[in-house]
Short mmCIF file of C-alpha atoms in Angstrom, two decimals:
data_model
loop_
_atom_site.label_atom_id
_atom_site.label_comp_id
_atom_site.label_asym_id
_atom_site.label_seq_id
_atom_site.Cartn_x
_atom_site.Cartn_y
_atom_site.Cartn_z
CA MET A 1 4.63 28.54 0.10
CA THR A 2 1.93 25.88 0.70
CA ALA A 3 1.71 25.21 -3.05
CA LEU A 4 5.50 24.88 -3.20
CA TYR A 5 5.55 22.34 -0.37
CA TYR A 6 2.65 20.44 -1.96
CA THR A 7 4.52 20.22 -5.26
CA LEU A 8 7.68 19.16 -3.45
CA GLY A 9 5.82 16.38 -1.66
CA VAL A 10 4.33 15.10 -4.93
CA LEU A 11 7.74 15.20 -6.64
CA ILE A 12 9.45 13.35 -3.79
CA PHE A 13 6.80 10.64 -3.89
CA ALA A 14 6.90 10.35 -7.69
CA VAL A 15 10.70 10.20 -7.87
CA THR A 16 11.02 7.62 -5.09
CA ILE A 17 8.28 5.42 -6.55
CA MET A 18 9.92 5.54 -9.99
CA ALA A 19 13.25 4.72 -8.36
CA SER A 20 11.58 1.78 -6.62
CA ILE A 21 10.24 0.55 -9.96
CA GLY A 22 13.70 0.82 -11.50
CA LEU A 23 15.24 -1.12 -8.63
CA HIS A 24 12.48 -3.72 -8.96
CA GLU A 25 13.49 -4.28 -12.58
CA PHE A 26 17.16 -4.48 -11.58
CA GLY A 27 16.06 -7.23 -9.20
CA HIS A 28 15.14 -9.24 -12.31
CA LEU A 29 17.98 -8.06 -14.55
CA ILE A 30 20.96 -8.72 -12.27
CA PRO A 31 20.28 -12.39 -11.45
CA ALA A 32 19.15 -13.05 -15.05
CA LYS A 33 22.52 -11.84 -16.35
CA LYS A 34 24.32 -13.65 -13.52
CA PHE A 35 22.79 -16.95 -14.63
CA GLY A 36 23.83 -16.35 -18.25
CA GLY A 37 20.51 -15.04 -19.56
CA LYS A 38 20.23 -12.37 -22.22
CA VAL A 39 18.44 -9.16 -21.21
CA THR A 40 17.82 -6.86 -24.14
CA GLN A 41 15.78 -4.10 -22.45
CA TRP A 42 15.40 -2.42 -19.03
CA PHE A 43 12.74 0.29 -18.99
CA VAL A 44 10.88 2.35 -16.41
CA GLY A 45 7.43 3.30 -17.67
CA PHE A 46 5.43 2.34 -20.76
CA GLY A 47 4.55 3.94 -24.09
CA PRO A 48 6.83 6.20 -26.16
CA THR A 49 10.50 6.25 -25.21
CA ILE A 50 11.72 9.52 -23.67
CA TRP A 51 15.35 8.49 -23.25
CA SER A 52 17.40 5.34 -23.73
CA LYS A 53 21.00 4.24 -23.92
CA GLN A 54 22.50 1.01 -25.21
CA VAL A 55 25.02 -0.57 -22.83
CA GLY A 56 26.38 -3.82 -24.20
CA GLU A 57 23.44 -6.00 -25.24
CA THR A 58 20.95 -4.17 -22.98
CA GLU A 59 19.02 -0.98 -23.75
CA TYR A 60 18.28 1.09 -20.64
CA GLY A 61 15.64 3.80 -20.79
CA VAL A 62 12.63 5.72 -19.55
CA LYS A 63 9.20 5.81 -21.18
CA ALA A 64 6.45 8.42 -21.10
CA ILE A 65 3.80 6.72 -18.94
CA PRO A 66 5.26 6.27 -15.43
CA LEU A 67 2.95 3.45 -14.30
CA GLY A 68 5.34 0.53 -14.11
CA GLY A 69 8.37 -0.91 -15.83
CA TYR A 70 9.74 -4.06 -17.43
CA VAL A 71 12.82 -6.01 -18.47
CA LYS A 72 12.95 -8.05 -21.65
CA ILE A 73 14.58 -11.42 -20.98
CA VAL A 74 15.14 -13.47 -24.10
CA GLY A 75 13.30 -16.78 -24.32
CA MET A 76 10.63 -16.36 -21.64
CA LEU A 77 8.21 -18.46 -23.72
CA PRO A 78 9.25 -21.85 -25.14
CA PRO A 79 8.55 -22.49 -28.84
CA GLY A 80 5.50 -24.44 -29.91
CA LYS A 81 5.67 -27.86 -31.51
CA GLY A 82 7.51 -27.90 -34.81
CA ASP A 83 6.16 -28.95 -38.15
CA GLY A 84 7.49 -32.50 -37.88
CA THR A 85 10.10 -32.22 -40.64
CA GLY A 86 12.88 -33.44 -38.40
CA ASP A 87 14.89 -30.26 -38.95
CA PRO A 88 17.69 -29.91 -36.31
CA ASP A 89 16.46 -26.41 -35.60
CA ASP A 90 12.89 -27.62 -35.18
CA GLU A 91 12.72 -26.36 -31.63
CA LEU A 92 13.23 -22.83 -32.92
CA ARG A 93 10.19 -23.05 -35.16
CA VAL A 94 7.07 -21.23 -34.06
CA ARG A 95 3.72 -22.11 -35.59
CA LYS A 96 2.38 -19.00 -37.34
CA SER A 97 -1.31 -19.79 -37.47
CA ASN A 98 -3.88 -21.64 -35.39
CA THR A 99 -7.59 -22.04 -35.22
CA GLY A 100 -9.38 -20.64 -32.18
CA MET A 101 -8.98 -17.29 -30.50
CA PHE A 102 -6.86 -18.43 -27.55
CA THR A 103 -4.59 -20.70 -29.57
CA GLN A 104 -4.02 -17.86 -32.02
CA LEU A 105 -3.15 -15.48 -29.17
CA ILE A 106 -0.65 -18.00 -27.83
CA SER A 107 0.81 -18.54 -31.29
CA ASP A 108 1.16 -14.82 -31.89
CA ALA A 109 2.88 -14.38 -28.52
CA ARG A 110 5.36 -17.14 -29.34
CA ALA A 111 6.05 -15.60 -32.74
CA ALA A 112 6.73 -12.18 -31.19
CA GLU A 113 8.96 -13.79 -28.57
CA TRP A 114 11.05 -15.69 -31.13
CA GLU A 115 11.19 -13.07 -33.86
CA HIS A 116 14.61 -11.81 -32.78
CA ILE A 117 16.02 -15.06 -31.38
CA GLY A 118 18.72 -16.81 -33.37
CA PRO A 119 20.65 -20.04 -33.00
CA GLU A 120 23.42 -18.18 -31.13
CA ASP A 121 20.95 -17.53 -28.31
CA ARG A 122 20.09 -21.22 -27.91
CA ASP A 123 21.97 -21.71 -24.62
CA ARG A 124 20.84 -18.41 -23.09
CA LEU A 125 17.08 -18.84 -23.35
CA PHE A 126 15.26 -18.18 -20.10
CA TYR A 127 12.85 -21.10 -20.36
CA LYS A 128 15.87 -23.46 -20.40
CA ARG A 129 17.20 -22.19 -17.07
CA PRO A 130 16.91 -24.56 -14.08
CA TRP A 131 13.66 -24.03 -12.21
CA TRP A 132 15.42 -22.59 -9.15
CA GLN A 133 17.16 -19.97 -11.28
CA LYS A 134 13.80 -18.95 -12.75
CA VAL A 135 12.40 -18.55 -9.23
CA ILE A 136 15.33 -16.37 -8.15
CA VAL A 137 15.09 -14.17 -11.26
CA MET A 138 11.33 -13.65 -11.04
CA ALA A 139 11.27 -13.25 -7.25
CA GLY A 140 14.15 -10.79 -7.38
CA GLY A 141 11.93 -7.88 -8.45
CA PRO A 142 9.25 -8.03 -5.75
CA MET A 143 11.83 -8.95 -3.12
CA VAL A 144 13.61 -5.66 -3.90
CA ASN A 145 10.37 -3.81 -3.09
CA VAL A 146 10.00 -5.76 0.15
CA ALA A 147 13.64 -4.97 1.00
CA ILE A 148 13.11 -1.26 0.31
CA ALA A 149 10.07 -1.33 2.60
CA PHE A 150 12.06 -3.16 5.29
CA PHE A 151 14.92 -0.65 5.36
CA LEU A 152 12.58 2.34 5.31
CA PHE A 153 10.44 0.93 8.12
CA TRP A 154 13.58 -0.03 10.06
CA GLY A 155 14.92 3.50 9.73
CA VAL A 156 11.71 4.93 11.20
CA PHE A 157 11.26 2.30 13.91
CA ALA A 158 14.88 2.54 15.05
CA THR A 159 14.88 6.33 15.35
CA VAL A 160 11.45 7.90 15.79
CA GLY A 161 9.51 4.72 16.53
CA GLN A 162 5.84 4.15 15.88
CA VAL A 163 2.79 5.13 17.87
CA VAL A 164 1.44 2.09 19.73
CA ASP A 165 -0.84 3.81 22.22
CA ALA A 166 -1.97 7.20 23.44
CA LYS A 167 -1.78 8.49 27.00
CA VAL A 168 -4.87 10.50 27.88
CA GLU A 169 -3.96 13.55 29.97
CA PRO A 170 -6.39 15.38 32.34
CA VAL A 171 -5.86 18.48 30.20
CA VAL A 172 -8.38 20.19 27.93
CA ALA A 173 -7.49 19.79 24.25
CA GLU A 174 -10.79 21.16 22.92
CA VAL A 175 -13.98 22.61 24.35
CA VAL A 176 -17.09 21.43 22.52
CA PRO A 177 -19.10 24.64 21.92
CA CYS A 178 -22.66 23.23 21.84
CA ILE A 179 -24.56 20.07 22.70
CA VAL A 180 -25.32 17.91 19.66
CA PRO A 181 -26.41 14.25 19.34
CA ALA A 182 -23.62 11.68 19.60
CA ASP A 183 -23.90 10.77 15.91
CA GLU A 184 -23.35 14.44 14.97
CA ASP A 185 -20.21 14.99 17.02
CA GLY A 186 -17.77 17.30 15.27
CA ARG A 187 -20.24 19.27 13.18
CA VAL A 188 -20.31 23.05 13.19
CA CYS A 189 -22.72 24.60 15.72
CA SER A 190 -25.32 27.09 14.54
CA ALA A 191 -25.52 30.57 16.06
CA ASP A 192 -28.73 29.58 17.86
CA GLU A 193 -27.10 26.48 19.35
CA LEU A 194 -24.07 28.47 20.51
CA GLU A 195 -26.35 30.95 22.30
CA ASN A 196 -29.09 28.68 23.65
CA ASN A 197 -27.52 25.23 23.97
CA PRO A 198 -23.86 25.57 24.98
CA THR A 199 -22.09 22.66 26.61
CA PRO A 200 -21.47 22.85 30.37
CA ALA A 201 -17.76 23.22 29.63
CA ALA A 202 -18.34 26.20 27.33
CA ALA A 203 -20.72 27.78 29.83
CA ALA A 204 -18.14 27.35 32.62
CA GLY A 205 -15.42 29.11 30.60
CA LEU A 206 -13.04 26.15 30.24
CA GLU A 207 -10.23 26.74 27.74
CA PRO A 208 -7.79 24.51 25.85
CA GLY A 209 -4.71 23.92 27.99
CA ASP A 210 -6.58 23.92 31.31
CA ARG A 211 -5.36 21.11 33.57
CA PHE A 212 -7.97 19.63 35.89
CA VAL A 213 -7.04 19.77 39.57
CA SER A 214 -10.28 18.69 41.23
CA PHE A 215 -13.94 18.00 40.49
CA ASN A 216 -16.49 18.70 43.24
CA GLY A 217 -13.72 18.65 45.81
CA GLU A 218 -12.23 15.32 44.67
CA PRO A 219 -8.61 15.50 43.43
CA VAL A 220 -8.06 14.65 39.74
CA THR A 221 -4.84 12.80 38.94
CA ASP A 222 -5.72 11.28 35.58
CA TRP A 223 -8.37 11.49 32.87
CA ALA A 224 -10.06 8.23 33.88
CA THR A 225 -10.83 9.71 37.31
CA MET A 226 -12.17 12.91 35.76
CA GLN A 227 -14.31 11.07 33.21
CA LYS A 228 -15.78 8.77 35.86
CA ALA A 229 -16.66 11.76 38.06
CA ILE A 230 -18.33 13.63 35.18
CA ARG A 231 -20.45 10.64 34.15
CA ALA A 232 -21.53 9.93 37.73
CA ASN A 233 -22.54 13.57 38.29
CA ASP A 234 -25.59 13.22 36.00
CA ASP A 235 -27.19 16.72 35.81
CA GLY A 236 -25.78 17.94 39.11
CA LYS A 237 -23.82 21.05 39.93
CA ALA A 238 -20.07 20.89 39.36
CA THR A 239 -17.27 22.85 40.94
CA ILE A 240 -14.15 22.46 38.81
CA VAL A 241 -10.68 23.60 39.78
CA VAL A 242 -8.22 23.94 36.91
CA GLU A 243 -4.66 25.15 36.54
CA ARG A 244 -4.25 27.83 33.89
CA ASP A 245 -1.02 29.73 33.23
CA GLY A 246 0.40 28.61 36.57
CA GLU A 247 -2.64 29.72 38.60
CA GLN A 248 -5.59 27.76 39.94
CA LEU A 249 -9.10 28.86 38.94
CA THR A 250 -12.42 27.67 40.30
CA LEU A 251 -15.22 27.35 37.74
CA GLU A 252 -18.88 26.64 38.39
CA THR A 253 -21.24 24.80 36.05
CA ALA A 254 -23.72 21.92 35.96
CA THR A 255 -23.26 18.76 33.90
CA SER A 256 -26.15 17.58 31.73
CA VAL A 257 -27.29 14.03 31.00
CA GLN A 258 -26.62 13.03 27.39
CA PRO A 259 -26.68 9.65 25.59
CA ARG A 260 -23.09 8.80 24.85
CA PRO A 261 -21.05 5.62 24.07
CA LEU A 262 -19.12 4.42 27.11
CA ASP A 263 -16.00 3.61 25.05
CA SER A 264 -14.60 4.16 21.57
CA GLU A 265 -15.59 0.69 20.35
CA SER A 266 -19.18 0.74 21.61
CA GLU A 267 -22.12 1.75 19.42
CA GLU A 268 -24.62 1.58 22.27
CA LEU A 269 -25.55 4.94 23.80
CA THR A 270 -25.95 5.26 27.58
CA PRO A 271 -27.34 8.37 29.37
CA VAL A 272 -24.46 9.76 31.48
CA GLY A 273 -23.24 13.05 32.85
CA PHE A 274 -21.76 15.23 30.11
CA LEU A 275 -19.31 18.15 30.35
CA GLY A 276 -18.18 18.73 26.74
CA VAL A 277 -14.39 18.59 26.63
CA LEU A 278 -11.89 16.52 24.70
CA PRO A 279 -8.71 15.56 26.58
CA VAL A 280 -5.14 15.90 25.35
CA LEU A 281 -3.82 12.67 23.82
CA THR A 282 -0.07 12.17 24.14
CA PRO A 283 1.20 9.49 21.72
CA VAL A 284 3.25 6.64 23.17
CA TYR A 285 6.07 5.56 20.86
CA GLU A 286 7.79 2.19 20.58
CA THR A 287 11.17 1.72 18.92
CA GLY A 288 12.95 -1.40 17.71
CA GLY A 289 15.61 -2.88 15.46
CA PRO A 290 15.58 -5.32 12.53
CA ILE A 291 13.83 -8.14 14.40
CA TYR A 292 11.13 -5.75 15.60
CA THR A 293 10.77 -4.43 12.04
CA ALA A 294 10.44 -7.95 10.64
CA GLN A 295 7.75 -8.75 13.20
CA GLU A 296 5.82 -5.58 12.39
CA MET A 297 6.12 -6.26 8.66
CA GLY A 298 4.78 -9.74 9.28
CA THR A 299 1.66 -8.19 10.77
CA MET A 300 1.47 -5.71 7.89
CA THR A 301 1.81 -8.57 5.39
CA VAL A 302 -1.23 -10.32 6.86
CA GLU A 303 -3.23 -7.10 6.54
CA VAL A 304 -2.04 -6.52 2.95
CA VAL A 305 -2.97 -10.10 1.96
CA LYS A 306 -6.45 -9.55 3.41
CA ALA A 307 -6.69 -6.25 1.51
CA LEU A 308 -5.63 -7.96 -1.75
CA GLY A 309 -8.43 -10.49 -1.30
CA GLN A 310 -10.91 -7.63 -1.00
CA LEU A 311 -9.34 -5.46 -3.72
CA PRO A 312 -11.92 -6.05 -6.49
CA VAL A 313 -14.78 -5.25 -4.09
CA LYS A 314 -12.97 -2.15 -2.80
CA VAL A 315 -12.30 -0.91 -6.34
CA TYR A 316 -15.97 -1.48 -7.18
CA GLY A 317 -16.78 0.73 -4.19
CA VAL A 318 -14.51 3.44 -5.61
CA GLY A 319 -16.41 3.16 -8.90
CA LYS A 320 -19.70 3.68 -7.07
CA ALA A 321 -18.22 6.70 -5.31
CA ILE A 322 -17.16 8.17 -8.67
CA VAL A 323 -20.76 8.17 -9.92
CA GLY A 324 -22.09 9.44 -6.57
CA LEU A 325 -23.82 6.28 -5.34
CA GLU A 326 -21.90 6.22 -2.05
CA GLU A 327 -19.16 7.97 -0.09
CA ARG A 328 -15.62 6.84 -0.77
CA ASP A 329 -14.14 4.56 1.88
CA PRO A 330 -11.36 6.53 3.63
CA ASN A 331 -9.53 3.24 4.25
CA GLY A 332 -9.87 2.04 0.66
CA PRO A 333 -7.17 1.63 -2.00
CA VAL A 334 -5.54 4.50 -3.88
CA SER A 335 -3.49 4.68 -7.06
CA VAL A 336 -0.08 6.31 -7.42
CA VAL A 337 -2.02 9.49 -8.23
CA GLY A 338 -3.77 9.29 -4.86
CA GLY A 339 -0.48 8.49 -3.16
CA GLY A 340 1.07 11.57 -4.73
CA ARG A 341 -1.82 13.75 -3.54
CA LEU A 342 -1.47 12.43 -0.01
CA ALA A 343 2.27 13.05 -0.12
CA GLY A 344 1.62 16.62 -1.24
CA GLU A 345 -0.88 17.17 1.57
CA VAL A 346 1.56 15.80 4.14
CA ALA A 347 4.35 18.07 2.90
CA SER A 348 2.14 21.18 2.84
CA HIS A 349 0.23 20.60 6.10
CA ASP A 350 0.55 23.69 8.30
CA THR A 351 0.38 21.93 11.68
CA PHE A 352 2.81 19.07 10.93
CA PRO A 353 6.35 19.54 12.26
CA VAL A 354 9.10 18.83 9.73
CA LYS A 355 9.99 15.59 11.52
CA ASP A 356 6.41 14.32 11.27
CA LYS A 357 6.26 15.25 7.58
CA VAL A 358 9.45 13.30 6.83
CA VAL A 359 8.28 10.28 8.82
CA SER A 360 4.86 10.31 7.14
CA LEU A 361 6.40 10.48 3.66
CA VAL A 362 8.85 7.68 4.44
CA MET A 363 6.06 5.48 5.84
CA LEU A 364 3.88 6.20 2.79
CA ILE A 365 6.67 5.21 0.39
CA ALA A 366 7.50 2.13 2.45
CA GLY A 367 3.85 1.08 2.48
CA PHE A 368 3.58 1.41 -1.29
CA ASN A 369 6.69 -0.72 -1.78
CA LEU A 370 5.39 -3.42 0.53
CA PHE A 371 2.06 -3.50 -1.29
CA VAL A 372 3.69 -3.60 -4.74
CA GLY A 373 6.06 -6.36 -3.65
CA LEU A 374 3.32 -8.56 -2.22
CA PHE A 375 0.95 -7.81 -5.12
CA ASN A 376 3.56 -9.11 -7.57
CA PHE A 377 3.73 -12.42 -5.70
CA ILE A 378 0.12 -13.25 -6.64
CA PRO A 379 0.58 -16.56 -8.53
CA LEU A 380 -1.10 -15.44 -11.75
CA LEU A 381 0.39 -14.21 -15.01
CA PRO A 382 1.39 -11.58 -16.03
CA LEU A 383 2.59 -10.95 -12.46
CA ASP A 384 5.96 -12.25 -11.31
CA GLY A 385 4.15 -14.71 -9.06
CA GLY A 386 2.68 -16.45 -12.12
CA HIS A 387 6.16 -17.17 -13.48
CA ILE A 388 7.33 -18.25 -10.01
CA ALA A 389 4.39 -20.66 -9.73
CA GLY A 390 5.21 -22.12 -13.16
CA ALA A 391 8.87 -22.61 -12.22
CA LEU A 392 7.96 -24.26 -8.90
CA TYR A 393 5.53 -26.57 -10.68
CA GLU A 394 8.25 -27.47 -13.17
CA GLY A 395 10.66 -28.31 -10.34
CA LEU A 396 8.07 -30.47 -8.56
CA ARG A 397 7.07 -32.24 -11.76
CA ARG A 398 10.64 -33.03 -12.76
CA GLY A 399 11.56 -34.11 -9.21
CA TRP A 400 8.52 -36.40 -9.01
CA ALA A 401 9.41 -37.95 -12.37
CA ARG A 402 12.95 -38.68 -11.16
CA LEU A 403 11.66 -40.29 -7.97
CA ARG A 404 9.40 -42.56 -9.99
CA GLY A 405 12.06 -43.37 -12.59
CA ARG A 406 10.03 -41.72 -15.32
CA PRO A 407 11.39 -39.72 -18.28
CA ASP A 408 12.00 -36.00 -17.78
CA PRO A 409 8.64 -34.27 -18.55
CA GLY A 410 10.52 -31.21 -19.82
CA TYR A 411 9.82 -27.52 -19.39
CA VAL A 412 6.52 -26.09 -18.24
CA ASP A 413 4.93 -24.19 -21.12
CA VAL A 414 3.78 -20.96 -19.45
CA ALA A 415 2.54 -19.75 -22.84
CA LYS A 416 -0.53 -21.96 -22.36
CA LEU A 417 -1.50 -19.72 -19.45
CA LEU A 418 -1.44 -16.54 -21.56
CA PRO A 419 -5.26 -16.37 -21.81
CA ILE A 420 -5.30 -16.03 -18.02
CA ALA A 421 -2.58 -13.40 -18.31
CA TYR A 422 -4.66 -11.37 -20.78
CA VAL A 423 -7.74 -11.52 -18.56
CA MET A 424 -5.66 -10.64 -15.49
CA GLY A 425 -3.94 -7.81 -17.36
CA LEU A 426 -7.27 -6.39 -18.47
CA ALA A 427 -8.60 -6.57 -14.90
CA MET A 428 -5.49 -4.82 -13.56
CA LEU A 429 -5.80 -2.11 -16.21
CA LEU A 430 -9.48 -1.59 -15.40
CA MET A 431 -8.85 -1.39 -11.65
CA GLY A 432 -5.96 1.00 -12.21
CA VAL A 433 -8.08 3.30 -14.36
CA VAL A 434 -10.93 3.28 -11.82
CA LEU A 435 -8.55 4.14 -8.97
CA ILE A 436 -6.87 6.93 -10.93
CA ILE A 437 -10.23 8.45 -11.88
CA GLY A 438 -11.38 8.08 -8.28
CA ASP A 439 -8.27 9.84 -7.01
CA ILE A 440 -9.05 12.74 -9.34
CA VAL A 441 -12.85 12.94 -8.96
CA VAL A 442 -13.36 11.85 -5.33
CA PRO A 443 -9.86 12.01 -3.81
CA LEU A 444 -9.01 10.96 -0.29
CA HIS A 445 -7.49 13.59 1.99
CA LEU A 446 -5.59 13.55 5.27
CA THR A 447 -8.71 14.80 7.03
CA SER A 448 -10.94 12.09 5.53
#
């Protein structure tokens, strides 16, 4: 049954991410058609075509490699300069050869762009659209991802809410079986340690679920009071009264002095009285509507932007983890493969209630959509943000020329930025491959 749930979780994640990609591409297609552009292809995935259907002038389909998608909008790149013959159709000419690697790449890209463009398409070419229409078309895709994230987050925040704090109860959640150094907390105790070096709590017979009533005769009403009393007791005797199964029990032990951090954020160790129990943490939830969701997404956006700035370094760290030079950062980036694995682990986790599984999957999908949306706004080709930046520059340049009474400078030739696009595309491919390999070789888990 666990394997079935794991597979179900992976499938849910995969299907929803592919649906998100498809909707992203519709975010480009719909406004492009609305503004009179010609869209010849809408595809989810890359590589060989699995299925496609022609509807009007647009071919819709699915390809074999589910790592993205695209729409083909006619006339994204303007033609190069003509051959000077004065031909009326000179603007449709594309120079076929150039000297220099980059100029040849640009020329080849123009030739591929204009191979299937005829005079009848002259008024529908994308590069001729007003700059604001270009911005709307190119921003439409990532904004769909941001909108998907917003509605998913809103659905969770408005119903279940999100954990904003944890109330610490004076109840035993776990009894630490043996005394170990602070930097080894959580490790398995050896048989010798269990017999010869048990914690005071284990020696006293404390059990998970015990509620503290008093400590050395002083009433305990909250965990802070209990913790303060334990630390102040040094290595003295301790009489502990607990409530277990509706009855009060008196347990005798003696705390021991151990170097421990005084709070969760401190790295400094201070010798204090030590009992050896972990308290019950009750999560505190906060709910909210669309305004609350927008505020929370604003905070998330800041964190994602910071993460994007550190992405190359983080991916390099994943590469080092692959070859065994360091442990993988549990807070580092993952690919869609890693996201699918995490979704499978959430769905198959034995101790997660169904509600928590659903919420975790929804939050995971929402987080991926937010990241994809913001990533696509990076102002570099081949990302949508590169086209948006070019359109905004065109609008500013033309507006400035009008203000100064200068001639219209014309369209911005984004084809000149294709060398940057090729370098950026290669970097994205390399990072994607590293993350996918990392998610297979050194995957992150829920317990990481």
